[in-house]
Coordinates of N, CA, C and O in Angstrom, one line a residue:
X1 N 145.8 1.5 -22.4 CA 145.7 0.3 -23.2 C 144.4 0.3 -24.0 O 143.3 0.4 -23.4
X2 N 144.5 0.2 -25.3 CA 143.3 0.1 -26.1 C 142.9 -1.4 -26.1 O 143.7 -2.3 -26.3
X3 N 141.6 -1.7 -26.0 CA 141.1 -3.0 -25.9 C 140.2 -3.3 -27.1 O 139.7 -2.5 -27.8
X4 N 139.9 -4.6 -27.2 CA 138.9 -5.1 -28.2 C 137.6 -4.3 -28.0 O 136.9 -3.9 -29.0
X5 N 137.2 -4.2 -26.8 CA 135.9 -3.5 -26.5 C 135.9 -2.0 -26.9 O 134.9 -1.5 -27.3
X6 N 137.1 -1.4 -27.0 CA 137.2 0.0 -27.4 C 137.1 0.1 -28.9 O 136.6 1.2 -29.4
X7 N 137.5 -0.8 -29.7 CA 137.5 -0.7 -31.1 C 136.4 -1.4 -31.8 O 136.1 -1.3 -33.0
X8 N 135.7 -2.3 -31.1 CA 134.6 -3.1 -31.7 C 133.4 -2.3 -32.1 O 133.2 -1.2 -31.6
X9 N 132.7 -2.9 -33.1 CA 131.3 -2.4 -33.4 C 130.3 -3.0 -32.5 O 130.2 -4.2 -32.5
X10 N 129.6 -2.2 -31.7 CA 128.6 -2.7 -30.8 C 127.4 -3.1 -31.5 O 127.1 -2.7 -32.6
X11 N 126.6 -3.9 -30.8 CA 125.3 -4.2 -31.4 C 125.3 -5.4 -32.3 O 124.3 -5.6 -33.1
X12 N 126.3 -6.2 -32.3 CA 126.4 -7.4 -33.2 C 125.3 -8.3 -32.7 O 124.9 -8.4 -31.5
X13 N 124.7 -9.1 -33.6 CA 123.7 -10.0 -33.3 C 124.0 -11.4 -33.8 O 124.7 -11.6 -34.9
X14 N 123.6 -12.4 -33.1 CA 123.8 -13.8 -33.5 C 122.7 -14.1 -34.6 O 121.7 -13.5 -34.6
X15 N 123.0 -15.2 -35.4 CA 122.0 -15.9 -36.2 C 122.0 -17.3 -35.6 O 123.0 -17.9 -35.5
X16 N 120.8 -17.7 -35.1 CA 120.8 -19.1 -34.5 C 121.1 -20.1 -35.6 O 120.7 -20.0 -36.8
X17 N 121.8 -21.2 -35.3 CA 122.2 -22.2 -36.2 C 121.0 -22.8 -37.0 O 121.2 -23.2 -38.1
X18 N 119.9 -22.8 -36.4 CA 118.7 -23.5 -37.0 C 118.0 -22.5 -38.0 O 117.2 -23.0 -38.8
X19 N 118.4 -21.2 -38.1 CA 117.8 -20.3 -39.0 C 118.3 -20.6 -40.5 O 119.4 -21.0 -40.7
X20 N 117.4 -20.3 -41.4 CA 117.8 -20.5 -42.8 C 118.6 -19.4 -43.4 O 118.6 -18.3 -42.8
X21 N 119.3 -19.7 -44.5 CA 120.1 -18.7 -45.1 C 119.4 -17.5 -45.7 O 119.9 -16.4 -45.7
X22 N 118.1 -17.7 -46.1 CA 117.4 -16.6 -46.6 C 117.1 -15.6 -45.4 O 117.1 -14.4 -45.6
X23 N 116.8 -16.2 -44.2 CA 116.6 -15.3 -43.1 C 117.9 -14.6 -42.7 O 117.9 -13.4 -42.3
X24 N 119.0 -15.3 -42.8 CA 120.3 -14.7 -42.5 C 120.6 -13.5 -43.4 O 121.0 -12.5 -43.0
X25 N 120.3 -13.7 -44.7 CA 120.5 -12.6 -45.7 C 119.6 -11.4 -45.3 O 120.0 -10.3 -45.5
X26 N 118.4 -11.7 -44.9 CA 117.5 -10.6 -44.5 C 118.0 -9.8 -43.3 O 118.0 -8.6 -43.3
X27 N 118.5 -10.6 -42.4 CA 119.1 -9.9 -41.2 C 120.3 -9.1 -41.5 O 120.5 -8.0 -41.0
X28 N 121.2 -9.7 -42.4 CA 122.3 -8.9 -42.8 C 121.9 -7.6 -43.5 O 122.5 -6.6 -43.2
X29 N 120.9 -7.6 -44.3 CA 120.4 -6.4 -44.9 C 119.9 -5.4 -43.9 O 120.2 -4.3 -43.9
X30 N 119.1 -5.9 -42.9 CA 118.5 -5.1 -41.9 C 119.6 -4.4 -41.1 O 119.5 -3.2 -40.7
X31 N 120.7 -5.2 -40.8 CA 121.8 -4.7 -39.9 C 122.9 -4.0 -40.7 O 123.8 -3.4 -40.1
X32 N 122.8 -4.1 -42.0 CA 123.8 -3.5 -42.9 C 125.2 -4.1 -42.6 O 126.2 -3.4 -42.4
X33 N 125.3 -5.4 -42.5 CA 126.5 -6.1 -42.3 C 126.7 -7.2 -43.3 O 125.8 -7.6 -44.0
X34 N 127.9 -7.7 -43.4 CA 128.3 -8.8 -44.4 C 128.6 -10.1 -43.7 O 128.9 -11.1 -44.4
X35 N 128.4 -10.1 -42.4 CA 128.7 -11.4 -41.6 C 127.9 -11.4 -40.3 O 127.7 -10.4 -39.7
X36 N 127.6 -12.6 -39.9 CA 126.9 -12.8 -38.7 C 127.5 -14.0 -37.9 O 127.7 -15.0 -38.5
X37 N 127.7 -13.8 -36.6 CA 128.2 -15.0 -35.8 C 127.0 -15.9 -35.7 O 125.8 -15.5 -35.7
X38 N 127.3 -17.2 -35.8 CA 126.3 -18.3 -35.7 C 126.3 -18.8 -34.2 O 127.4 -19.2 -33.7
X39 N 125.1 -18.9 -33.6 CA 125.1 -19.5 -32.2 C 124.4 -20.8 -32.2 O 123.5 -21.1 -33.0
X40 N 124.8 -21.7 -31.3 CA 124.2 -23.0 -31.1 C 123.0 -22.8 -30.2 O 122.7 -21.6 -29.8
X41 N 122.4 -23.9 -29.8 CA 121.2 -23.8 -28.9 C 121.5 -23.2 -27.5 O 120.6 -22.7 -26.8
X42 N 122.8 -23.2 -27.1 CA 123.2 -22.6 -25.8 C 123.7 -21.2 -26.0 O 124.4 -20.7 -25.0
X43 N 123.5 -20.6 -27.1 CA 124.0 -19.3 -27.4 C 125.6 -19.2 -27.3 O 126.1 -18.2 -26.8
X44 N 126.2 -20.2 -27.8 CA 127.6 -20.3 -27.9 C 128.0 -20.2 -29.4 O 127.4 -20.7 -30.2
X45 N 129.1 -19.5 -29.6 CA 129.6 -19.3 -31.0 C 130.0 -20.6 -31.6 O 130.7 -21.4 -31.1
X46 N 129.4 -20.9 -32.8 CA 129.7 -22.2 -33.5 C 130.2 -21.9 -34.9 O 130.4 -22.8 -35.7
X47 N 130.2 -20.6 -35.3 CA 130.7 -20.2 -36.6 C 130.4 -18.8 -37.0 O 129.8 -18.1 -36.2
X48 N 130.8 -18.4 -38.2 CA 130.5 -17.1 -38.7 C 130.0 -17.3 -40.1 O 130.6 -18.1 -40.9
X49 N 128.9 -16.7 -40.5 CA 128.3 -16.8 -41.8 C 128.5 -15.5 -42.5 O 128.2 -14.4 -42.0
X50 N 129.0 -15.5 -43.7 CA 129.2 -14.3 -44.5 C 128.3 -14.3 -45.7 O 127.8 -15.3 -46.1
X51 N 128.1 -13.1 -46.2 CA 127.3 -13.0 -47.4 C 127.9 -13.8 -48.6 O 127.2 -14.4 -49.3
X52 N 129.2 -13.9 -48.6 CA 129.9 -14.7 -49.6 C 129.6 -16.2 -49.4 O 129.4 -16.9 -50.4
X53 N 129.5 -16.6 -48.2 CA 129.2 -18.0 -47.9 C 127.8 -18.4 -48.5 O 127.6 -19.4 -49.1
X54 N 126.9 -17.5 -48.3 CA 125.5 -17.7 -48.8 C 125.5 -17.8 -50.3 O 124.9 -18.7 -50.9
X55 N 126.2 -16.9 -51.0 CA 126.2 -16.9 -52.5 C 127.0 -18.0 -53.0 O 126.5 -18.8 -53.9
X56 N 128.3 -18.2 -52.6 CA 129.1 -19.2 -53.2 C 128.8 -20.6 -52.6 O 128.8 -21.6 -53.4
X57 N 128.5 -20.7 -51.3 CA 128.3 -22.0 -50.7 C 126.9 -22.6 -50.9 O 126.7 -23.8 -50.6
X58 N 126.0 -21.7 -51.2 CA 124.6 -22.2 -51.3 C 124.0 -21.9 -52.7 O 123.8 -22.8 -53.5
X59 N 123.8 -20.6 -53.0 CA 123.1 -20.3 -54.2 C 123.9 -20.8 -55.5 O 123.3 -21.4 -56.4
X60 N 125.2 -20.5 -55.5 CA 126.0 -20.9 -56.7 C 126.1 -22.4 -56.9 O 126.4 -23.0 -57.9
X61 N 125.8 -23.2 -55.8 CA 125.8 -24.6 -55.8 C 124.4 -25.2 -56.2 O 124.2 -26.4 -56.2
X62 N 123.5 -24.3 -56.4 CA 122.1 -24.7 -56.8 C 121.2 -25.1 -55.7 O 120.2 -25.7 -55.9
X63 N 121.6 -24.7 -54.4 CA 120.8 -25.0 -53.3 C 119.8 -23.9 -53.0 O 120.1 -22.7 -53.4
X64 N 118.8 -24.2 -52.3 CA 117.7 -23.2 -51.9 C 118.1 -22.6 -50.6 O 118.1 -23.3 -49.6
X65 N 118.3 -21.3 -50.5 CA 118.7 -20.7 -49.2 C 117.5 -20.8 -48.2 O 117.8 -20.6 -47.0
X66 N 116.3 -21.1 -48.6 CA 115.2 -21.2 -47.7 C 115.2 -22.6 -47.1 O 114.5 -22.9 -46.1
X67 N 116.1 -23.5 -47.6 CA 116.2 -24.9 -47.1 C 117.5 -25.2 -46.4 O 117.6 -26.3 -45.8
X68 N 118.5 -24.3 -46.5 CA 119.8 -24.6 -45.9 C 119.9 -23.7 -44.6 O 119.6 -22.5 -44.7
X69 N 120.4 -24.3 -43.5 CA 120.6 -23.5 -42.3 C 121.9 -22.9 -42.1 O 122.9 -23.4 -42.7
X70 N 122.0 -21.9 -41.3 CA 123.3 -21.3 -41.0 C 124.2 -22.3 -40.4 O 125.4 -22.3 -40.7
X71 N 123.7 -23.2 -39.5 CA 124.5 -24.2 -38.9 C 125.2 -25.1 -39.9 O 126.3 -25.6 -39.7
X72 N 124.5 -25.4 -41.0 CA 125.0 -26.3 -42.0 C 126.2 -25.6 -42.7 O 127.1 -26.3 -43.3
X73 N 126.3 -24.3 -42.7 CA 127.4 -23.6 -43.3 C 128.6 -23.3 -42.4 O 129.6 -23.0 -42.8
X74 N 128.4 -23.6 -41.1 CA 129.4 -23.3 -40.1 C 130.5 -24.4 -40.3 O 130.3 -25.6 -40.2
X75 N 131.7 -23.9 -40.5 CA 132.9 -24.8 -40.7 C 134.0 -24.4 -39.8 O 134.2 -23.2 -39.6
X76 N 134.9 -25.3 -39.4 CA 136.1 -25.0 -38.7 C 135.8 -24.6 -37.3 O 134.7 -24.7 -36.7
X77 N 136.9 -24.2 -36.6 CA 136.8 -23.7 -35.2 C 136.6 -22.2 -35.2 O 137.4 -21.5 -35.7
X78 N 135.5 -21.7 -34.6 CA 135.2 -20.3 -34.6 C 136.2 -19.6 -33.7 O 136.6 -20.1 -32.6
X79 N 136.7 -18.4 -34.1 CA 137.6 -17.6 -33.3 C 136.9 -16.5 -32.7 O 135.9 -15.9 -33.3
X80 N 137.3 -16.0 -31.6 CA 136.7 -14.9 -30.9 C 137.7 -14.3 -30.0 O 138.8 -14.8 -29.8
X81 N 137.4 -13.1 -29.4 CA 138.3 -12.4 -28.5 C 137.5 -11.9 -27.3 O 136.4 -11.5 -27.5
X82 N 138.2 -11.8 -26.2 CA 137.5 -11.2 -25.0 C 137.5 -9.7 -25.1 O 138.4 -9.1 -25.7
X83 N 136.5 -9.1 -24.6 CA 136.3 -7.6 -24.7 C 137.5 -6.9 -24.1 O 137.8 -5.8 -24.5
X84 N 138.1 -7.4 -23.1 CA 139.2 -6.7 -22.4 C 140.6 -7.1 -22.9 O 141.6 -6.6 -22.4
X85 N 140.6 -7.8 -24.0 CA 141.9 -8.1 -24.7 C 142.5 -6.9 -25.3 O 141.8 -6.1 -25.9
X86 N 143.8 -6.8 -25.2 CA 144.6 -5.7 -25.8 C 144.5 -5.8 -27.3 O 144.4 -6.8 -27.9
X87 N 144.6 -4.6 -27.9 CA 144.5 -4.6 -29.4 C 145.6 -5.4 -30.0 O 145.4 -6.0 -31.1
X88 N 146.7 -5.5 -29.4 CA 147.8 -6.4 -29.9 C 147.3 -7.8 -30.0 O 147.6 -8.5 -31.0
X89 N 146.6 -8.3 -29.0 CA 146.0 -9.6 -29.0 C 145.0 -9.8 -30.2 O 144.9 -10.8 -30.8
X90 N 144.2 -8.8 -30.4 CA 143.2 -8.8 -31.5 C 144.0 -9.0 -32.8 O 143.6 -9.8 -33.6
X91 N 145.0 -8.2 -33.0 CA 145.8 -8.3 -34.3 C 146.4 -9.6 -34.4 O 146.4 -10.2 -35.5
X92 N 147.0 -10.2 -33.4 CA 147.6 -11.5 -33.4 C 146.6 -12.6 -33.8 O 146.9 -13.4 -34.6
X93 N 145.4 -12.5 -33.2 CA 144.4 -13.5 -33.4 C 144.0 -13.4 -34.9 O 143.8 -14.5 -35.6
X94 N 143.7 -12.2 -35.4 CA 143.3 -12.1 -36.7 C 144.4 -12.4 -37.7 O 144.1 -13.1 -38.8
X95 N 145.6 -12.1 -37.4 CA 146.7 -12.4 -38.3 C 147.0 -13.9 -38.4 O 147.2 -14.5 -39.4
X96 N 147.1 -14.5 -37.2 CA 147.4 -15.9 -37.1 C 146.4 -16.8 -37.8 O 146.8 -17.7 -38.5
X97 N 145.2 -16.4 -37.7 CA 144.1 -17.2 -38.3 C 143.6 -16.7 -39.7 O 142.7 -17.2 -40.3
X98 N 144.2 -15.6 -40.1 CA 143.9 -14.9 -41.4 C 142.4 -14.7 -41.5 O 141.8 -15.0 -42.5
X99 N 141.9 -14.0 -40.5 CA 140.5 -13.6 -40.5 C 140.3 -12.1 -40.6 O 141.1 -11.4 -40.1
X100 N 139.1 -11.7 -41.1 CA 138.8 -10.3 -41.3 C 137.8 -9.8 -40.4 O 137.5 -8.6 -40.3
X101 N 137.1 -10.7 -39.7 CA 136.1 -10.3 -38.7 C 136.2 -11.2 -37.5 O 136.5 -12.4 -37.6
X102 N 136.1 -10.5 -36.3 CA 136.3 -11.2 -35.1 C 135.3 -10.9 -34.1 O 135.1 -9.7 -33.7
X103 N 134.5 -11.9 -33.6 CA 133.5 -11.6 -32.6 C 134.1 -11.3 -31.3 O 135.2 -11.8 -30.9
X104 N 133.5 -10.4 -30.5 CA 134.0 -10.0 -29.2 C 133.0 -10.5 -28.2 O 131.8 -10.2 -28.3
X105 N 133.6 -11.1 -27.2 CA 132.7 -11.8 -26.2 C 133.1 -11.3 -24.8 O 134.3 -11.0 -24.5
X106 N 132.1 -11.1 -24.0 CA 132.3 -10.7 -22.6 C 131.3 -11.5 -21.7 O 130.1 -11.6 -22.0
X107 N 131.9 -12.2 -20.8 CA 131.1 -13.1 -19.9 C 130.3 -14.1 -20.7 O 129.1 -14.3 -20.5
X108 N 130.9 -14.7 -21.8 CA 130.3 -15.7 -22.7 C 129.2 -15.1 -23.5 O 128.4 -15.9 -24.1
X109 N 129.0 -13.8 -23.6 CA 128.0 -13.2 -24.4 C 128.6 -12.4 -25.5 O 129.6 -11.7 -25.3
X110 N 128.0 -12.4 -26.6 CA 128.4 -11.6 -27.8 C 128.1 -10.1 -27.5 O 127.0 -9.8 -27.2
X111 N 129.2 -9.3 -27.5 CA 129.0 -7.9 -27.3 C 129.4 -7.0 -28.5 O 129.1 -5.8 -28.5
X112 N 130.0 -7.6 -29.5 CA 130.4 -6.8 -30.6 C 131.2 -7.6 -31.6 O 131.4 -8.8 -31.5
X113 N 131.6 -6.9 -32.7 CA 132.4 -7.5 -33.8 C 133.5 -6.5 -34.1 O 133.2 -5.3 -34.1
X114 N 134.6 -7.1 -34.5 CA 135.7 -6.2 -35.0 C 135.9 -6.6 -36.5 O 136.0 -7.8 -36.8
X115 N 135.8 -5.6 -37.3 CA 135.9 -5.8 -38.8 C 137.1 -4.9 -39.3 O 137.7 -4.2 -38.5
X116 N 137.4 -5.1 -40.6 CA 138.4 -4.3 -41.2 C 138.2 -2.8 -41.0 O 139.1 -2.0 -40.8
X117 N 136.9 -2.4 -41.1 CA 136.6 -1.0 -40.9 C 136.9 -0.5 -39.5 O 137.4 0.7 -39.4
X118 N 136.7 -1.3 -38.5 CA 137.0 -0.9 -37.2 C 138.5 -0.8 -37.0 O 139.0 0.2 -36.4
X119 N 139.3 -1.7 -37.6 CA 140.7 -1.6 -37.5 C 141.2 -0.3 -38.2 O 142.1 0.4 -37.7
X120 N 140.6 0.0 -39.4 CA 141.1 1.1 -40.1 C 140.9 2.4 -39.3 O 141.6 3.4 -39.5
X121 N 139.8 2.5 -38.5 CA 139.5 3.7 -37.7 C 140.4 3.8 -36.5 O 140.6 4.9 -36.0
X122 N 141.0 2.7 -36.0 CA 141.7 2.7 -34.7 C 143.2 2.4 -34.7 O 143.8 2.5 -33.7
X123 N 143.7 1.9 -35.8 CA 145.1 1.5 -35.9 C 145.9 2.6 -36.6 O 145.4 3.4 -37.4
X124 N 147.2 2.5 -36.3 CA 148.1 3.4 -37.1 C 148.3 2.8 -38.5 O 147.9 1.7 -38.7
X125 N 148.8 3.6 -39.4 CA 149.0 3.1 -40.8 C 149.9 1.9 -40.8 O 149.7 1.0 -41.6
X126 N 151.0 2.0 -40.0 CA 151.9 0.8 -40.0 C 151.2 -0.4 -39.4 O 151.4 -1.5 -40.0
X127 N 150.4 -0.3 -38.4 CA 149.7 -1.5 -37.8 C 148.8 -2.0 -38.8 O 148.7 -3.3 -39.0
X128 N 148.0 -1.2 -39.5 CA 147.1 -1.6 -40.5 C 147.8 -2.3 -41.7 O 147.3 -3.3 -42.2
X129 N 148.9 -1.7 -42.1 CA 149.6 -2.3 -43.3 C 150.1 -3.7 -42.9 O 150.0 -4.6 -43.7
X130 N 150.7 -3.9 -41.7 CA 151.2 -5.2 -41.3 C 150.0 -6.2 -41.2 O 150.2 -7.3 -41.6
X131 N 148.9 -5.8 -40.6 CA 147.7 -6.6 -40.5 C 147.3 -7.1 -41.9 O 147.1 -8.3 -42.2
X132 N 147.1 -6.1 -42.8 CA 146.6 -6.4 -44.2 C 147.5 -7.4 -44.9 O 147.1 -8.3 -45.6
X133 N 148.8 -7.1 -44.8 CA 149.8 -8.0 -45.5 C 149.7 -9.4 -45.0 O 149.7 -10.3 -45.8
X134 N 149.6 -9.6 -43.7 CA 149.5 -11.0 -43.2 C 148.2 -11.7 -43.4 O 148.2 -12.9 -43.7
X135 N 147.1 -10.9 -43.5 CA 145.8 -11.5 -43.7 C 145.6 -11.8 -45.2 O 145.0 -12.8 -45.5
X136 N 146.0 -10.9 -46.0 CA 145.7 -11.0 -47.4 C 146.9 -11.7 -48.3 O 146.7 -12.0 -49.4
X137 N 148.0 -11.9 -47.7 CA 149.1 -12.5 -48.4 C 148.8 -13.9 -48.9 O 148.1 -14.6 -48.2
X138 N 149.2 -14.2 -50.1 CA 149.0 -15.6 -50.6 C 149.8 -16.6 -49.7 O 150.9 -16.3 -49.3
X139 N 149.1 -17.7 -49.5 CA 149.8 -18.8 -48.8 C 150.5 -19.6 -49.9 O 149.9 -20.1 -50.9
X140 N 151.8 -19.9 -49.7 CA 152.5 -20.7 -50.6 C 151.9 -22.1 -50.7 O 151.6 -22.7 -49.7
X141 N 151.8 -22.6 -52.0 CA 151.2 -23.9 -52.1 C 152.3 -24.9 -52.1 O 153.5 -24.6 -52.5
X142 N 152.0 -26.1 -51.7 CA 153.0 -27.2 -51.8 C 153.6 -27.4 -50.5 O 154.2 -28.0 -49.9

């Protein structure tokens, strides 16, 4: 059985909720990633911050990234998966919630992230096509 721990990218790092977006952007550059899980004061997942969030939700709105915190950008209920979860559970979680990045947790600690690139390396073409169709499909309006 292939698990989340088998396909995840190791070495993921939190950005504390109190850190500013300019620091988050610097950390993304250092780690060469486009998203960071956001942790609260108890090191619990409280959201995910993307490079797009910083640009569209802060800079394009005329806000100063040195004055806005990662926690202020955290919205909704964060999703995560256990390291020992089967890859089928990973796909269901990502498809159901239409997400492209999924933090992996073991014993309440962040141990990795699963991204589109990780899926591309570990899934069959059919699995990947089904995942992409469900995550990227337009949601009917109305």
